[in-house]
Every structure is written in C-alpha cells, then in structure tokens.
PDB file of C-alpha atoms in Angstrom:
ATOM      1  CA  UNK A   4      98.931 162.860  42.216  1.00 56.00           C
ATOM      2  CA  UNK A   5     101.852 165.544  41.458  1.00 61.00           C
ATOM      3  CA  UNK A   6     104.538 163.753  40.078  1.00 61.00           C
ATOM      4  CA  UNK A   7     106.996 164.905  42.555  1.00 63.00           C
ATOM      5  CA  UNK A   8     104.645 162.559  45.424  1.00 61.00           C
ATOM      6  CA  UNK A   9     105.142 159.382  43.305  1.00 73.00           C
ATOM      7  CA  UNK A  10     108.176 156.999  44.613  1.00 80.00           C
ATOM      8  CA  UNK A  11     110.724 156.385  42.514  1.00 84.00           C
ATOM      9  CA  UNK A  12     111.400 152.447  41.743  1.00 86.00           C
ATOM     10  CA  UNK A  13     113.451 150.579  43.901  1.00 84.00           C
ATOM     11  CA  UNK A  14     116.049 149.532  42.085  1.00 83.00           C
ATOM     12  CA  UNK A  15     117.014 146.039  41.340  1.00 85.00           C
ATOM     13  CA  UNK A  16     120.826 145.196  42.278  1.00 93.00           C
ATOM     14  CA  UNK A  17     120.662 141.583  41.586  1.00 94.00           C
ATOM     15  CA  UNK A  18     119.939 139.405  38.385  1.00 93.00           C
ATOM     16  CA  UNK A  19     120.583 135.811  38.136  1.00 94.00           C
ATOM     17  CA  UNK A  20     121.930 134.263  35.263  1.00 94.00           C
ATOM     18  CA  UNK A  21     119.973 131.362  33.947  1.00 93.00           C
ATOM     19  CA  UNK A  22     122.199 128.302  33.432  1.00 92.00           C
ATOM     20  CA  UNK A  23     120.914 127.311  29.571  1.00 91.00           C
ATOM     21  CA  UNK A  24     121.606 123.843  28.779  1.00 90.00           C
ATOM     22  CA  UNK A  25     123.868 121.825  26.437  1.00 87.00           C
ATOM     23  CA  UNK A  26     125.479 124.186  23.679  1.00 87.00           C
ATOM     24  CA  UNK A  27     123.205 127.152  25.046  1.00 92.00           C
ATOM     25  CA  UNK A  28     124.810 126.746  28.519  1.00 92.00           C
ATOM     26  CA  UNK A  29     125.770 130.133  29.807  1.00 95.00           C
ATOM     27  CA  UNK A  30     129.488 130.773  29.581  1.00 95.00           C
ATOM     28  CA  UNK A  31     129.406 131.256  33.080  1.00 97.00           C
ATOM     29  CA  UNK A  32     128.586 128.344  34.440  1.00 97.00           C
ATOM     30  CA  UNK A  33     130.674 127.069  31.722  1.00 97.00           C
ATOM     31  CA  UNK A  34     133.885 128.686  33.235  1.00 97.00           C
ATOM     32  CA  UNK A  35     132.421 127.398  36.495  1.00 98.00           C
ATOM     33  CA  UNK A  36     131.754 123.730  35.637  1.00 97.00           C
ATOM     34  CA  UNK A  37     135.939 123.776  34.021  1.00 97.00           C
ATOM     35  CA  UNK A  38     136.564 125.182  37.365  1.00 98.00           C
ATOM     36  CA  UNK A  39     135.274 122.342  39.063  1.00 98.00           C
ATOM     37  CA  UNK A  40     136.117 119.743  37.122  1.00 98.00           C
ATOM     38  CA  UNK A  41     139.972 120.887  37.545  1.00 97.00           C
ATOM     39  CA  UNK A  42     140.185 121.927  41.031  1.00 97.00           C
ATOM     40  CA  UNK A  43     137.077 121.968  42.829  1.00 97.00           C
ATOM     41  CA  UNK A  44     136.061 117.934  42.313  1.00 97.00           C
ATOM     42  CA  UNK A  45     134.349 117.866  45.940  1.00 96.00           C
ATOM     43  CA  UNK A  46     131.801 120.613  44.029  1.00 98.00           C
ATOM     44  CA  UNK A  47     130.837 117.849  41.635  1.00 97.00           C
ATOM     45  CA  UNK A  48     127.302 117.295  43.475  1.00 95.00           C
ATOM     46  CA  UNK A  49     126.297 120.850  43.981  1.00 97.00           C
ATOM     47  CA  UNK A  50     124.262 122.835  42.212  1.00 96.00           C
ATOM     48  CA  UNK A  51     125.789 126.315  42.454  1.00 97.00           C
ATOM     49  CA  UNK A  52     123.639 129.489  41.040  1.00 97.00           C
ATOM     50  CA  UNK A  53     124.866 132.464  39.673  1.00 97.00           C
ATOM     51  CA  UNK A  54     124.127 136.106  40.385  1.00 97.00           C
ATOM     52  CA  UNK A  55     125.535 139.437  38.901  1.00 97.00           C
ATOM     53  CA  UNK A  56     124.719 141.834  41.548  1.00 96.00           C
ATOM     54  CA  UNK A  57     125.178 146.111  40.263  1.00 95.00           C
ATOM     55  CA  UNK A  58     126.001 148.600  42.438  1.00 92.00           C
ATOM     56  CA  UNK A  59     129.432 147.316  44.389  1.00 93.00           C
ATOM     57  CA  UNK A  60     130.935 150.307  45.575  1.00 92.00           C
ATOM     58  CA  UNK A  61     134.667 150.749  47.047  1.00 92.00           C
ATOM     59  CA  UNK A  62     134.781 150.671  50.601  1.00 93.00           C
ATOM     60  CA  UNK A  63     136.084 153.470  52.925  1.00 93.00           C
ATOM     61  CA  UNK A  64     139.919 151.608  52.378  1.00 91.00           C
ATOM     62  CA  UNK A  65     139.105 151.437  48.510  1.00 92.00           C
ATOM     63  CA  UNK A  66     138.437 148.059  48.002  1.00 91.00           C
ATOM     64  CA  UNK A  67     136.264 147.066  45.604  1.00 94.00           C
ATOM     65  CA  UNK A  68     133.851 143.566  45.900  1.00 95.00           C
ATOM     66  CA  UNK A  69     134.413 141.960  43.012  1.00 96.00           C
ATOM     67  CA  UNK A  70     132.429 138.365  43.790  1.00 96.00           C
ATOM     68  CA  UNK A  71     131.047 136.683  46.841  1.00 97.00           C
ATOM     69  CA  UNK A  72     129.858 133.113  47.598  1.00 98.00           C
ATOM     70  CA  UNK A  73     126.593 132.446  49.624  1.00 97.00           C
ATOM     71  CA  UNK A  74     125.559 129.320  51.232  1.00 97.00           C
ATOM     72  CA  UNK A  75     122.176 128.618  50.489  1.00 96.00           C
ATOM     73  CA  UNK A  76     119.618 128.840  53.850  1.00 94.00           C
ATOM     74  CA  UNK A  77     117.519 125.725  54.111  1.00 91.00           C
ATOM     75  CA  UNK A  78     114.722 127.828  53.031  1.00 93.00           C
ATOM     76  CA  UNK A  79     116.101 128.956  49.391  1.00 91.00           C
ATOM     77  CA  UNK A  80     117.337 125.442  49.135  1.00 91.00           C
ATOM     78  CA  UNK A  81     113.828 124.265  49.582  1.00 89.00           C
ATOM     79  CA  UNK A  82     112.461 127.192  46.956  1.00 91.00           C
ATOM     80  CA  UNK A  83     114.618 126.694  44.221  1.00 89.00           C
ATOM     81  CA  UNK A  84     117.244 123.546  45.314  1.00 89.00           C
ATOM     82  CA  UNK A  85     120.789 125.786  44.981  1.00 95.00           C
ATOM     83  CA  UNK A  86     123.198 124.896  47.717  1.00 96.00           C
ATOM     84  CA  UNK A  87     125.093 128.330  47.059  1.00 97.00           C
ATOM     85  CA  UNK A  88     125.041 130.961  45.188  1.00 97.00           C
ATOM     86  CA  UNK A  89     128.410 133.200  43.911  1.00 98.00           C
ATOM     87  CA  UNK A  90     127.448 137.020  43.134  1.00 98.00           C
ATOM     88  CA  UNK A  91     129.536 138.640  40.678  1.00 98.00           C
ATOM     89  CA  UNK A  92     129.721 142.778  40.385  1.00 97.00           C
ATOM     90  CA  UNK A  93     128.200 143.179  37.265  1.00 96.00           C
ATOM     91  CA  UNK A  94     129.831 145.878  36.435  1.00 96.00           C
ATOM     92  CA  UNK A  95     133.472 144.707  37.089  1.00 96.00           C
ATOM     93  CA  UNK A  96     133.050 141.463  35.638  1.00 96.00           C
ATOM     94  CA  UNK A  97     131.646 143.293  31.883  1.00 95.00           C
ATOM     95  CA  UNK A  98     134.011 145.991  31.953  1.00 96.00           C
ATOM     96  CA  UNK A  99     136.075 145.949  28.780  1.00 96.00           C
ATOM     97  CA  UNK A 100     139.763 145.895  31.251  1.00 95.00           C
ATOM     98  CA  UNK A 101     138.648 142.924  33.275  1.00 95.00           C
ATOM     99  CA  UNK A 102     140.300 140.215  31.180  1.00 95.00           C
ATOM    100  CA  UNK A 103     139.297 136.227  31.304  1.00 95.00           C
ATOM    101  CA  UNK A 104     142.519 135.554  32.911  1.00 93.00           C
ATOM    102  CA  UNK A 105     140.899 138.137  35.958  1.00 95.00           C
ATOM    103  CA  UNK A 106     137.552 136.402  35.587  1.00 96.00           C
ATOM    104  CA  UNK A 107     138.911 133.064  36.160  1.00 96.00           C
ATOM    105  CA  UNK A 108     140.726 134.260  38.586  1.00 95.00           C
ATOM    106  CA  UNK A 109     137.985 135.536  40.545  1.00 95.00           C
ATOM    107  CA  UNK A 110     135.285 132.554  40.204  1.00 97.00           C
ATOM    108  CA  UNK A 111     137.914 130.184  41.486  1.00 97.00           C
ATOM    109  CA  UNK A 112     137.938 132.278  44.493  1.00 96.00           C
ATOM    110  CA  UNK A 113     135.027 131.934  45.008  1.00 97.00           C
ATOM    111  CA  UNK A 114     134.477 128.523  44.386  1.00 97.00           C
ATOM    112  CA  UNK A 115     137.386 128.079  46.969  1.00 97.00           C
ATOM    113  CA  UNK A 116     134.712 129.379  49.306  1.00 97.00           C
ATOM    114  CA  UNK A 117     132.606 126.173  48.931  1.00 98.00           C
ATOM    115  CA  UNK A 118     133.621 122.887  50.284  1.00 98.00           C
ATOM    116  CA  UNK A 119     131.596 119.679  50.757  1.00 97.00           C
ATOM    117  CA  UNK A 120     131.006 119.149  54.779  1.00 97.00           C
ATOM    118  CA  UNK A 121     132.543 115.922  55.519  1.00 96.00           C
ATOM    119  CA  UNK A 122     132.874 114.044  57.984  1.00 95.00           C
ATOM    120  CA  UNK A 123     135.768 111.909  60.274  1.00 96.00           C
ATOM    121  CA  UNK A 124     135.993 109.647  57.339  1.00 96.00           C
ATOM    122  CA  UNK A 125     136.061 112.514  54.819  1.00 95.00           C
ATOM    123  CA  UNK A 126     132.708 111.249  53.359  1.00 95.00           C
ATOM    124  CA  UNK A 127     130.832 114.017  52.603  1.00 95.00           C
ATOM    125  CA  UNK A 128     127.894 114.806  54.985  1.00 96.00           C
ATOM    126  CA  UNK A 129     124.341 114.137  54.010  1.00 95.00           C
ATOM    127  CA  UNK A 130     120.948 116.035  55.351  1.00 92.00           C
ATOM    128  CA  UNK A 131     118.073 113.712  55.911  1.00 92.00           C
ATOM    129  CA  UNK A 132     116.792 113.524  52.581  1.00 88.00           C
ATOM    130  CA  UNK A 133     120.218 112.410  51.171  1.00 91.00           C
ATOM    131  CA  UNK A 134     121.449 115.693  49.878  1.00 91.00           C
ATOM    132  CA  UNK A 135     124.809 116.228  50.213  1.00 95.00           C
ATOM    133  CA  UNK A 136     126.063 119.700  52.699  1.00 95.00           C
ATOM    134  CA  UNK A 137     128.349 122.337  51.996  1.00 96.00           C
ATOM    135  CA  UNK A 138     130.491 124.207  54.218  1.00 97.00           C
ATOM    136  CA  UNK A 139     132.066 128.178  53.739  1.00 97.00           C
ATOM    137  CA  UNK A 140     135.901 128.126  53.763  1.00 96.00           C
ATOM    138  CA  UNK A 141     137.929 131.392  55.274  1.00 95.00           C
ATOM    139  CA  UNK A 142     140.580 132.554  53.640  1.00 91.00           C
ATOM    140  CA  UNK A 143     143.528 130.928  53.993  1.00 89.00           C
ATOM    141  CA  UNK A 144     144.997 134.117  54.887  1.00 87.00           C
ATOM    142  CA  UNK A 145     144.415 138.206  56.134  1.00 87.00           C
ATOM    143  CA  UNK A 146     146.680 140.260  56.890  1.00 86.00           C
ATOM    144  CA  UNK A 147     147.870 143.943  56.510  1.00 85.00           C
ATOM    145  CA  UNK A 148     150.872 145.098  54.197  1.00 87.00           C
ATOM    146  CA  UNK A 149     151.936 147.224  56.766  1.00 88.00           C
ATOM    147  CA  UNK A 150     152.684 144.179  59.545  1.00 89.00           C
ATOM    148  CA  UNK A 151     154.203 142.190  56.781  1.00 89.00           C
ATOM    149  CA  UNK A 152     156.698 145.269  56.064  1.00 90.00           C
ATOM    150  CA  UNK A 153     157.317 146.129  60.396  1.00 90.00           C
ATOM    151  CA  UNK A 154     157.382 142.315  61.351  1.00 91.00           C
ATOM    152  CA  UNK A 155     158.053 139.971  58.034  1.00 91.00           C
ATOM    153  CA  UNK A 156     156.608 137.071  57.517  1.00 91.00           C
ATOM    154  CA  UNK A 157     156.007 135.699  61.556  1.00 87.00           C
ATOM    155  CA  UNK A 158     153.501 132.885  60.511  1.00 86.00           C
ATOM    156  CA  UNK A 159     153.258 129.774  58.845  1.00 89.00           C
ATOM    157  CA  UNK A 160     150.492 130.576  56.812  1.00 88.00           C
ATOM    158  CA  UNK A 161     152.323 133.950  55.813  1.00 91.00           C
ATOM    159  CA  UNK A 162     155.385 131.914  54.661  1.00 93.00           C
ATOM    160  CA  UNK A 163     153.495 129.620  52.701  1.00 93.00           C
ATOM    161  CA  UNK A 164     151.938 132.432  50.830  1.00 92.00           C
ATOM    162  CA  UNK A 165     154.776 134.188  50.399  1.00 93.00           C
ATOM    163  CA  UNK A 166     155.725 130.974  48.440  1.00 94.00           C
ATOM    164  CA  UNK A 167     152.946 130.945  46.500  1.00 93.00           C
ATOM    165  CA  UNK A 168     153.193 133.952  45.361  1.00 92.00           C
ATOM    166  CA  UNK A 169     156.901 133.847  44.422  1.00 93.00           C
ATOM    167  CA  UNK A 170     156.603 130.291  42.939  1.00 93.00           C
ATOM    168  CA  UNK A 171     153.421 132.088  40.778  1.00 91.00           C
ATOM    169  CA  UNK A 172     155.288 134.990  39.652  1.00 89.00           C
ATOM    170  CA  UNK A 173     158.235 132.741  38.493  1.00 88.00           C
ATOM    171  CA  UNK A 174     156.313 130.178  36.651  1.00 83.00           C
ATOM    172  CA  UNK A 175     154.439 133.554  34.742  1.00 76.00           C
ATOM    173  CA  UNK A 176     157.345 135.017  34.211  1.00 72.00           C
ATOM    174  CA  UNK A 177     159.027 131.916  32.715  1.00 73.00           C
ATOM    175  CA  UNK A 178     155.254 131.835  30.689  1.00 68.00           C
ATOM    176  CA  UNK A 179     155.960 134.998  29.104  1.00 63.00           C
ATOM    177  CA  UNK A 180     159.759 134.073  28.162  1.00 59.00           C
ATOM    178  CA  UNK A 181     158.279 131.121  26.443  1.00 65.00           C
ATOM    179  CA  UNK A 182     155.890 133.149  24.389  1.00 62.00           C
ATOM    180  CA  UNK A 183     158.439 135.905  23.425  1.00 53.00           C
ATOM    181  CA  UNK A 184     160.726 133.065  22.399  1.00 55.00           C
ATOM    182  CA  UNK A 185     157.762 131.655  20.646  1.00 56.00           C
ATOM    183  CA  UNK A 186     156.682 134.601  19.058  1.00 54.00           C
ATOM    184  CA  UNK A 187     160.280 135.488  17.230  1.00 50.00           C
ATOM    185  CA  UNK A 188     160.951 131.948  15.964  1.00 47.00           C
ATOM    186  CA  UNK A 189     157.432 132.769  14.160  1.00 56.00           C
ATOM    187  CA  UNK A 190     158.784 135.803  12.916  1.00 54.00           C
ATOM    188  CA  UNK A 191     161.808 133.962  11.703  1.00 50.00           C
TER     189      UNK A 191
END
C-alpha cells in the first residue's frame, strides 16, 4: 500500500493523570485535595479525576479554555467510579508563564463547578446504592464589558462582583506593600 493511502493516527487530545498515592500522590490532585479541604468541604466524598486535554484553541472572540469540569454519566461512574472529572489544557497549564498562583486559580474554578446535590434539609442526596450526587454550578456571573461600560452595574449579582473584585485588588495590593516593606527591613 503507497504510503500516501495509509491514515494518519488519530490523535489523542486527552490523558488522565493517575492520582499516585501517599508521598507519590500527583501534585495535582494534591493542589486539588488543599483546595477542598479549604473551600470546597461539600467535595470531601467525591472522587474527582483529572484530565489534561491538548489542543484548546482560542475561540473566534479569543478566548482561550483553560479547564473544564465534567459530571460523570452514570455509565463512566459505573466503569471507573469518578463522579467528575476537571480537564486542564495541557498546554496552558505547563507553559513556563502560567504561574501556581494562575493554576490555583484555575482548579478552584473549577472545583466551584461541583457541588454536592442536597436536598430541603441540605443533606446531601444519595443514589440507590448510597453514593452520594453531585450537581454542576453556573457561574455566578456573565456578562459583557461593553454593557457594564453603556449601563453600569444594573444587577445585584454585578454589584456584588464588582465588590469582589475591588475588595481582591485591595487586599493584593496591601499583600505586595507588606512584602516590599518586608523585603527592605531585610535589606536593612
């Protein structure tokens, strides 16, 4: 057969990332488990799997996928016993500019994405064999720049985020005051 006739191999965009256990846990779902054990304690139960997916590429407005969360179908829960999966771009997430700070950043999102199903009680829902289910979360906001600039901030949920965000900015910038105060006593 001419080699011009033979397919070329389909390429393989995603790769999970085995979890390793005790000291050889993967710093991934180290960073996750921290995650979880700080802000995410309704996550406690799940087992979560991780992907890195290649190939991400900007949409037609630019914007780049940088992770994703997945609730698991009752069929891949049944194969291999995940209730969700997060896919990070591979290629994002190892690029030498994406700091930890950015990678944090990003898994929290996504873990933000995953909440135990619970009910009037808020006791978490249970399937029939016991197993606790999981919900996806929305953003708690989405919006375009240019509405916020024509109309300001005309919702609740806008104003809260515009709190957020000013509140976050303040306590960084007070962050970096503290270090550069830090840093030239050391100097002293």
């Amino acid at each position: 057969m001419p080699a011009e006739d033979m397919a070329k191999p389909k390429t393989i965009q995603y790769r999970f990332v085995e979890e390793g256990e005790g000291t050889n846990r993967h710093q991934l779902y180290r960073l996750m488990d921290e995650l979880i054990a700080q802000h995410h304690p309704d996550l406690v139960e799940f087992k979560i799997g991780i992907f890195y997916r290649k190939g991400f590429k900007p949409d037609k407005d630019g914007k780049l996928i940088l992770g994703q969360a997945r609730k698991a179908s009752e069929i891949e829960r049944q194969i291999h016993n995940y209730h969700a999966m997060i896919v990070l771009n591979e290629e994002w997430w190892n690029d030498p500019g994406t700091n930890s700070a950015q990678k944090r950043a990003i898994m929290d999102h996504e873990l933000c994405h995953l909440k135990a199903d619970k009910d009037a009680n808020e006791d978490v829902k249970r399937d029939e064999q016991g197993g606790p289910c999981l919900r996806m979360a929305k953003h708690d906001l989405e919006e375009f720049e240019e509405i916020v600039s024509r109309h300001g901030l005309y919702t609740q949920n806008l104003q809260r985020m515009a709190a957020a965000m000013y509140n976050a900015r303040n306590e960084n910038n007070n962050r970096r005051a503290n270090d550069t105060e830090e840093d030239a006593l050391e100097e002293r």
